[in-house]
Amino acid sequence: MRTATVSIGVSNRHVHLSPKHLEMLFGKDYSLAEVKDLGQPGQFAAQETVSLVGPKGIVEGVRVLGPIRKSTQVEISRTDSFRLGIKAPVKESGDLAGTPGCMLVGPAGTVSLSEGVIIAVRHIHMSPKEAKQLGYKDCDRVSVLVEGERELCFHSVIVRVHPDFRLEMHIDTDEANASMLATGDQVKILGRTQDALDLVG
C-alpha cells in the first residue's frame, strides 16, 4: 500500500434508467442519444433529461446517464434532497433496498418509483491492476487528502475494483463545493482509513 494521486470526477444529480422505465418516459423502442463520454469506460451522458418530483418540490433537467441498467436509480445531493423533500440515504450504487422513491417525468410519460433515490457514497474506481499496484482490494476504505484553499480529508472512501474501471474518485456537488474541487483536480490517497486514524489518534 502506498500513497497515490487520483483524479476527481464531480457527479451532478443524474438518473440511470431500466429498459422498461426508458420506454415509459421516452416512448416505445427508444434508445438513448450519447452526447459525452464519462470518466469510466463505457459510461456516457445522454442527451435526454427528466424532471424529479418529490413531496416538496421539482428538479428539472436531470441528466440521464447510459448505458441502460437493470434497475432505475436516481442519484442526488443532500441539497437536492431538501428541495425535493426526500430523505435520501447515503448508499453505494445498486444498493436500493429500503430507499425512498420519487416521480420521474419525461416527454412521453411518467414513472412513479417506490424506491431508488440515493445520495451516492464517495468512492474510488480502480482496475484490478491499479488496485494491486496500490495495495488495495475491493471494499477497502481509504482516506483522501484535499490540499489547497479549503484543505480537508475525506475518510471512509470506498474502493471499488472492477476490470471495467479506471482510477478516478467520485464525489457529489455538495462535497465538491465544500472542498472547492472540480472534475480533473488531483487529490491524494493517504492509505486505509483505520491506519490514518491510528496515526492521529
PDB file of N, CA and C in Angstrom, residues 76-141:
ATOM      1  N   ILE A  76     -28.852  11.951  -6.153  1.00  0.00           N
ATOM      2  CA  ILE A  76     -28.987  13.370  -5.870  1.00  0.00           C
ATOM      3  C   ILE A  76     -28.011  13.769  -4.772  1.00  0.00           C
ATOM      4  N   SER A  77     -27.916  15.056  -4.512  1.00  0.00           N
ATOM      5  CA  SER A  77     -27.104  15.551  -3.399  1.00  0.00           C
ATOM      6  C   SER A  77     -27.998  15.798  -2.194  1.00  0.00           C
ATOM      7  N   ARG A  78     -27.382  16.072  -1.055  1.00  0.00           N
ATOM      8  CA  ARG A  78     -28.147  16.417   0.145  1.00  0.00           C
ATOM      9  C   ARG A  78     -28.943  17.700  -0.086  1.00  0.00           C
ATOM     10  N   THR A  79     -28.338  18.655  -0.785  1.00  0.00           N
ATOM     11  CA  THR A  79     -29.041  19.885  -1.101  1.00  0.00           C
ATOM     12  C   THR A  79     -30.286  19.615  -1.928  1.00  0.00           C
ATOM     13  N   ASP A  80     -30.164  18.738  -2.933  1.00  0.00           N
ATOM     14  CA  ASP A  80     -31.326  18.356  -3.744  1.00  0.00           C
ATOM     15  C   ASP A  80     -32.417  17.722  -2.888  1.00  0.00           C
ATOM     16  N   SER A  81     -32.000  16.927  -1.896  1.00  0.00           N
ATOM     17  CA  SER A  81     -32.978  16.220  -1.063  1.00  0.00           C
ATOM     18  C   SER A  81     -33.858  17.204  -0.296  1.00  0.00           C
ATOM     19  N   PHE A  82     -33.289  18.326   0.149  1.00  0.00           N
ATOM     20  CA  PHE A  82     -34.085  19.352   0.826  1.00  0.00           C
ATOM     21  C   PHE A  82     -35.104  19.963  -0.131  1.00  0.00           C
ATOM     22  N   ARG A  83     -34.656  20.242  -1.329  1.00  0.00           N
ATOM     23  CA  ARG A  83     -35.526  20.860  -2.335  1.00  0.00           C
ATOM     24  C   ARG A  83     -36.689  19.945  -2.713  1.00  0.00           C
ATOM     25  N   LEU A  84     -36.409  18.647  -2.796  1.00  0.00           N
ATOM     26  CA  LEU A  84     -37.433  17.682  -3.189  1.00  0.00           C
ATOM     27  C   LEU A  84     -38.295  17.221  -2.015  1.00  0.00           C
ATOM     28  N   GLY A  85     -37.761  17.335  -0.801  1.00  0.00           N
ATOM     29  CA  GLY A  85     -38.463  16.817   0.362  1.00  0.00           C
ATOM     30  C   GLY A  85     -38.346  15.309   0.490  1.00  0.00           C
ATOM     31  N   ILE A  86     -37.196  14.785   0.078  1.00  0.00           N
ATOM     32  CA  ILE A  86     -36.950  13.336   0.116  1.00  0.00           C
ATOM     33  C   ILE A  86     -35.769  13.057   1.030  1.00  0.00           C
ATOM     34  N   LYS A  87     -35.956  12.170   2.000  1.00  0.00           N
ATOM     35  CA  LYS A  87     -34.862  11.801   2.911  1.00  0.00           C
ATOM     36  C   LYS A  87     -34.034  10.675   2.291  1.00  0.00           C
ATOM     37  N   ALA A  88     -33.204  11.051   1.340  1.00  0.00           N
ATOM     38  CA  ALA A  88     -32.387  10.068   0.634  1.00  0.00           C
ATOM     39  C   ALA A  88     -31.205   9.637   1.498  1.00  0.00           C
ATOM     40  N   PRO A  89     -30.961   8.328   1.622  1.00  0.00           N
ATOM     41  CA  PRO A  89     -29.830   7.852   2.415  1.00  0.00           C
ATOM     42  C   PRO A  89     -28.541   7.836   1.594  1.00  0.00           C
ATOM     43  N   VAL A  90     -27.416   7.846   2.294  1.00  0.00           N
ATOM     44  CA  VAL A  90     -26.121   7.684   1.636  1.00  0.00           C
ATOM     45  C   VAL A  90     -25.906   6.195   1.396  1.00  0.00           C
ATOM     46  N   LYS A  91     -25.803   5.809   0.135  1.00  0.00           N
ATOM     47  CA  LYS A  91     -25.732   4.392  -0.231  1.00  0.00           C
ATOM     48  C   LYS A  91     -24.738   4.184  -1.365  1.00  0.00           C
ATOM     49  N   GLU A  92     -24.247   2.947  -1.473  1.00  0.00           N
ATOM     50  CA  GLU A  92     -23.471   2.562  -2.640  1.00  0.00           C
ATOM     51  C   GLU A  92     -24.400   2.372  -3.827  1.00  0.00           C
ATOM     52  N   SER A  93     -23.890   2.628  -5.009  1.00  0.00           N
ATOM     53  CA  SER A  93     -24.664   2.426  -6.224  1.00  0.00           C
ATOM     54  C   SER A  93     -25.164   0.985  -6.299  1.00  0.00           C
ATOM     55  N   GLY A  94     -26.451   0.822  -6.589  1.00  0.00           N
ATOM     56  CA  GLY A  94     -27.048  -0.503  -6.701  1.00  0.00           C
ATOM     57  C   GLY A  94     -27.674  -1.013  -5.431  1.00  0.00           C
ATOM     58  N   ASP A  95     -27.348  -0.412  -4.295  1.00  0.00           N
ATOM     59  CA  ASP A  95     -27.918  -0.829  -3.010  1.00  0.00           C
ATOM     60  C   ASP A  95     -29.177  -0.003  -2.758  1.00  0.00           C
ATOM     61  N   LEU A  96     -30.292  -0.454  -3.297  1.00  0.00           N
ATOM     62  CA  LEU A  96     -31.510   0.346  -3.305  1.00  0.00           C
ATOM     63  C   LEU A  96     -32.567  -0.121  -2.313  1.00  0.00           C
ATOM     64  N   ALA A  97     -32.329  -1.226  -1.633  1.00  0.00           N
ATOM     65  CA  ALA A  97     -33.321  -1.757  -0.693  1.00  0.00           C
ATOM     66  C   ALA A  97     -33.596  -0.740   0.416  1.00  0.00           C
ATOM     67  N   GLY A  98     -34.877  -0.457   0.642  1.00  0.00           N
ATOM     68  CA  GLY A  98     -35.260   0.444   1.719  1.00  0.00           C
ATOM     69  C   GLY A  98     -35.083   1.915   1.412  1.00  0.00           C
ATOM     70  N   THR A  99     -34.767   2.259   0.169  1.00  0.00           N
ATOM     71  CA  THR A  99     -34.587   3.665  -0.193  1.00  0.00           C
ATOM     72  C   THR A  99     -35.928   4.275  -0.602  1.00  0.00           C
ATOM     73  N   PRO A 100     -36.053   5.599  -0.517  1.00  0.00           N
ATOM     74  CA  PRO A 100     -37.300   6.242  -0.948  1.00  0.00           C
ATOM     75  C   PRO A 100     -37.397   6.316  -2.458  1.00  0.00           C
ATOM     76  N   GLY A 101     -38.582   6.642  -2.940  1.00  0.00           N
ATOM     77  CA  GLY A 101     -38.790   6.820  -4.368  1.00  0.00           C
ATOM     78  C   GLY A 101     -39.127   8.257  -4.694  1.00  0.00           C
ATOM     79  N   CYS A 102     -39.505   8.488  -5.932  1.00  0.00           N
ATOM     80  CA  CYS A 102     -39.965   9.796  -6.395  1.00  0.00           C
ATOM     81  C   CYS A 102     -40.683   9.587  -7.711  1.00  0.00           C
ATOM     82  N   MET A 103     -41.181  10.651  -8.284  1.00  0.00           N
ATOM     83  CA  MET A 103     -41.786  10.571  -9.614  1.00  0.00           C
ATOM     84  C   MET A 103     -40.812  11.115 -10.643  1.00  0.00           C
ATOM     85  N   LEU A 104     -40.684  10.411 -11.761  1.00  0.00           N
ATOM     86  CA  LEU A 104     -39.897  10.867 -12.899  1.00  0.00           C
ATOM     87  C   LEU A 104     -40.856  11.302 -13.997  1.00  0.00           C
ATOM     88  N   VAL A 105     -40.575  12.439 -14.594  1.00  0.00           N
ATOM     89  CA  VAL A 105     -41.420  12.957 -15.665  1.00  0.00           C
ATOM     90  C   VAL A 105     -40.580  13.110 -16.929  1.00  0.00           C
ATOM     91  N   GLY A 106     -41.020  12.456 -18.005  1.00  0.00           N
ATOM     92  CA  GLY A 106     -40.353  12.558 -19.290  1.00  0.00           C
ATOM     93  C   GLY A 106     -41.299  13.064 -20.351  1.00  0.00           C
ATOM     94  N   PRO A 107     -40.848  13.205 -21.579  1.00  0.00           N
ATOM     95  CA  PRO A 107     -41.698  13.748 -22.647  1.00  0.00           C
ATOM     96  C   PRO A 107     -42.844  12.828 -23.058  1.00  0.00           C
ATOM     97  N   ALA A 108     -42.715  11.527 -22.771  1.00  0.00           N
ATOM     98  CA  ALA A 108     -43.752  10.582 -23.201  1.00  0.00           C
ATOM     99  C   ALA A 108     -44.580  10.019 -22.051  1.00  0.00           C
ATOM    100  N   GLY A 109     -44.228  10.334 -20.821  1.00  0.00           N
ATOM    101  CA  GLY A 109     -44.976   9.780 -19.700  1.00  0.00           C
ATOM    102  C   GLY A 109     -44.265   9.984 -18.385  1.00  0.00           C
ATOM    103  N   THR A 110     -44.794   9.328 -17.365  1.00  0.00           N
ATOM    104  CA  THR A 110     -44.230   9.435 -16.019  1.00  0.00           C
ATOM    105  C   THR A 110     -43.963   8.059 -15.441  1.00  0.00           C
ATOM    106  N   VAL A 111     -43.088   8.026 -14.440  1.00  0.00           N
ATOM    107  CA  VAL A 111     -42.781   6.806 -13.702  1.00  0.00           C
ATOM    108  C   VAL A 111     -42.826   7.144 -12.220  1.00  0.00           C
ATOM    109  N   SER A 112     -43.574   6.367 -11.454  1.00  0.00           N
ATOM    110  CA  SER A 112     -43.620   6.545 -10.004  1.00  0.00           C
ATOM    111  C   SER A 112     -42.754   5.469  -9.361  1.00  0.00           C
ATOM    112  N   LEU A 113     -41.589   5.869  -8.877  1.00  0.00           N
ATOM    113  CA  LEU A 113     -40.656   4.926  -8.266  1.00  0.00           C
ATOM    114  C   LEU A 113     -41.029   4.684  -6.807  1.00  0.00           C
ATOM    115  N   SER A 114     -41.059   3.412  -6.394  1.00  0.00           N
ATOM    116  CA  SER A 114     -41.289   3.093  -4.990  1.00  0.00           C
ATOM    117  C   SER A 114     -39.984   3.111  -4.209  1.00  0.00           C
ATOM    118  N   GLU A 115     -38.854   2.994  -4.915  1.00  0.00           N
ATOM    119  CA  GLU A 115     -37.526   3.076  -4.310  1.00  0.00           C
ATOM    120  C   GLU A 115     -36.528   3.464  -5.380  1.00  0.00           C
ATOM    121  N   GLY A 116     -35.307   3.804  -4.941  1.00  0.00           N
ATOM    122  CA  GLY A 116     -34.256   4.071  -5.926  1.00  0.00           C
ATOM    123  C   GLY A 116     -33.557   5.402  -5.821  1.00  0.00           C
ATOM    124  N   VAL A 117     -33.961   6.258  -4.860  1.00  0.00           N
ATOM    125  CA  VAL A 117     -33.323   7.573  -4.718  1.00  0.00           C
ATOM    126  C   VAL A 117     -32.246   7.493  -3.637  1.00  0.00           C
ATOM    127  N   ILE A 118     -31.004   7.828  -3.998  1.00  0.00           N
ATOM    128  CA  ILE A 118     -29.890   7.758  -3.052  1.00  0.00           C
ATOM    129  C   ILE A 118     -29.001   8.991  -3.167  1.00  0.00           C
ATOM    130  N   ILE A 119     -28.212   9.213  -2.124  1.00  0.00           N
ATOM    131  CA  ILE A 119     -27.034  10.072  -2.181  1.00  0.00           C
ATOM    132  C   ILE A 119     -25.850   9.115  -2.261  1.00  0.00           C
ATOM    133  N   ALA A 120     -25.133   9.133  -3.346  1.00  0.00           N
ATOM    134  CA  ALA A 120     -24.081   8.146  -3.562  1.00  0.00           C
ATOM    135  C   ALA A 120     -22.914   8.365  -2.612  1.00  0.00           C
ATOM    136  N   VAL A 121     -22.472   7.288  -1.974  1.00  0.00           N
ATOM    137  CA  VAL A 121     -21.312   7.363  -1.098  1.00  0.00           C
ATOM    138  C   VAL A 121     -20.072   7.675  -1.936  1.00  0.00           C
ATOM    139  N   ARG A 122     -19.191   8.525  -1.427  1.00  0.00           N
ATOM    140  CA  ARG A 122     -17.971   8.837  -2.173  1.00  0.00           C
ATOM    141  C   ARG A 122     -17.138   7.570  -2.335  1.00  0.00           C
ATOM    142  N   HIS A 123     -16.517   7.432  -3.500  1.00  0.00           N
ATOM    143  CA  HIS A 123     -15.833   6.177  -3.804  1.00  0.00           C
ATOM    144  C   HIS A 123     -14.727   6.406  -4.834  1.00  0.00           C
ATOM    145  N   ILE A 124     -13.840   5.412  -4.925  1.00  0.00           N
ATOM    146  CA  ILE A 124     -12.757   5.446  -5.906  1.00  0.00           C
ATOM    147  C   ILE A 124     -12.850   4.205  -6.783  1.00  0.00           C
ATOM    148  N   HIS A 125     -12.912   4.420  -8.092  1.00  0.00           N
ATOM    149  CA  HIS A 125     -12.869   3.320  -9.052  1.00  0.00           C
ATOM    150  C   HIS A 125     -11.411   2.936  -9.303  1.00  0.00           C
ATOM    151  N   MET A 126     -11.170   1.631  -9.386  1.00  0.00           N
ATOM    152  CA  MET A 126      -9.839   1.125  -9.741  1.00  0.00           C
ATOM    153  C   MET A 126      -9.985  -0.137 -10.580  1.00  0.00           C
ATOM    154  N   SER A 127      -9.073  -0.314 -11.520  1.00  0.00           N
ATOM    155  CA  SER A 127      -8.969  -1.591 -12.211  1.00  0.00           C
ATOM    156  C   SER A 127      -8.229  -2.567 -11.291  1.00  0.00           C
ATOM    157  N   PRO A 128      -8.348  -3.872 -11.516  1.00  0.00           N
ATOM    158  CA  PRO A 128      -7.588  -4.828 -10.697  1.00  0.00           C
ATOM    159  C   PRO A 128      -6.081  -4.558 -10.715  1.00  0.00           C
ATOM    160  N   LYS A 129      -5.550  -4.147 -11.869  1.00  0.00           N
ATOM    161  CA  LYS A 129      -4.120  -3.858 -11.964  1.00  0.00           C
ATOM    162  C   LYS A 129      -3.752  -2.658 -11.102  1.00  0.00           C
ATOM    163  N   GLU A 130      -4.566  -1.609 -11.158  1.00  0.00           N
ATOM    164  CA  GLU A 130      -4.302  -0.417 -10.351  1.00  0.00           C
ATOM    165  C   GLU A 130      -4.419  -0.724  -8.866  1.00  0.00           C
ATOM    166  N   ALA A 131      -5.434  -1.513  -8.502  1.00  0.00           N
ATOM    167  CA  ALA A 131      -5.616  -1.887  -7.097  1.00  0.00           C
ATOM    168  C   ALA A 131      -4.420  -2.684  -6.575  1.00  0.00           C
ATOM    169  N   LYS A 132      -3.909  -3.591  -7.396  1.00  0.00           N
ATOM    170  CA  LYS A 132      -2.750  -4.395  -6.993  1.00  0.00           C
ATOM    171  C   LYS A 132      -1.515  -3.513  -6.818  1.00  0.00           C
ATOM    172  N   GLN A 133      -1.324  -2.586  -7.755  1.00  0.00           N
ATOM    173  CA  GLN A 133      -0.162  -1.687  -7.674  1.00  0.00           C
ATOM    174  C   GLN A 133      -0.215  -0.826  -6.417  1.00  0.00           C
ATOM    175  N   LEU A 134      -1.420  -0.406  -6.028  1.00  0.00           N
ATOM    176  CA  LEU A 134      -1.575   0.485  -4.882  1.00  0.00           C
ATOM    177  C   LEU A 134      -1.733  -0.267  -3.568  1.00  0.00           C
ATOM    178  N   GLY A 135      -1.998  -1.564  -3.645  1.00  0.00           N
ATOM    179  CA  GLY A 135      -2.121  -2.359  -2.434  1.00  0.00           C
ATOM    180  C   GLY A 135      -3.497  -2.357  -1.808  1.00  0.00           C
ATOM    181  N   TYR A 136      -4.532  -2.145  -2.638  1.00  0.00           N
ATOM    182  CA  TYR A 136      -5.902  -2.131  -2.118  1.00  0.00           C
ATOM    183  C   TYR A 136      -6.719  -3.253  -2.729  1.00  0.00           C
ATOM    184  N   LYS A 137      -7.873  -3.516  -2.114  1.00  0.00           N
ATOM    185  CA  LYS A 137      -8.803  -4.501  -2.647  1.00  0.00           C
ATOM    186  C   LYS A 137     -10.214  -3.921  -2.604  1.00  0.00           C
ATOM    187  N   ASP A 138     -11.116  -4.580  -3.295  1.00  0.00           N
ATOM    188  CA  ASP A 138     -12.496  -4.117  -3.358  1.00  0.00           C
ATOM    189  C   ASP A 138     -13.087  -3.985  -1.959  1.00  0.00           C
ATOM    190  N   CYS A 139     -13.794  -2.895  -1.726  1.00  0.00           N
ATOM    191  CA  CYS A 139     -14.478  -2.573  -0.467  1.00  0.00           C
ATOM    192  C   CYS A 139     -13.551  -2.057   0.635  1.00  0.00           C
ATOM    193  N   ASP A 140     -12.254  -1.904   0.354  1.00  0.00           N
ATOM    194  CA  ASP A 140     -11.394  -1.198   1.313  1.00  0.00           C
ATOM    195  C   ASP A 140     -11.921   0.225   1.491  1.00  0.00           C
ATOM    196  N   ARG A 141     -11.637   0.802   2.651  1.00  0.00           N
ATOM    197  CA  ARG A 141     -11.991   2.201   2.914  1.00  0.00           C
ATOM    198  C   ARG A 141     -10.707   2.978   3.153  1.00  0.00           C
TER     199      ARG A 141
END
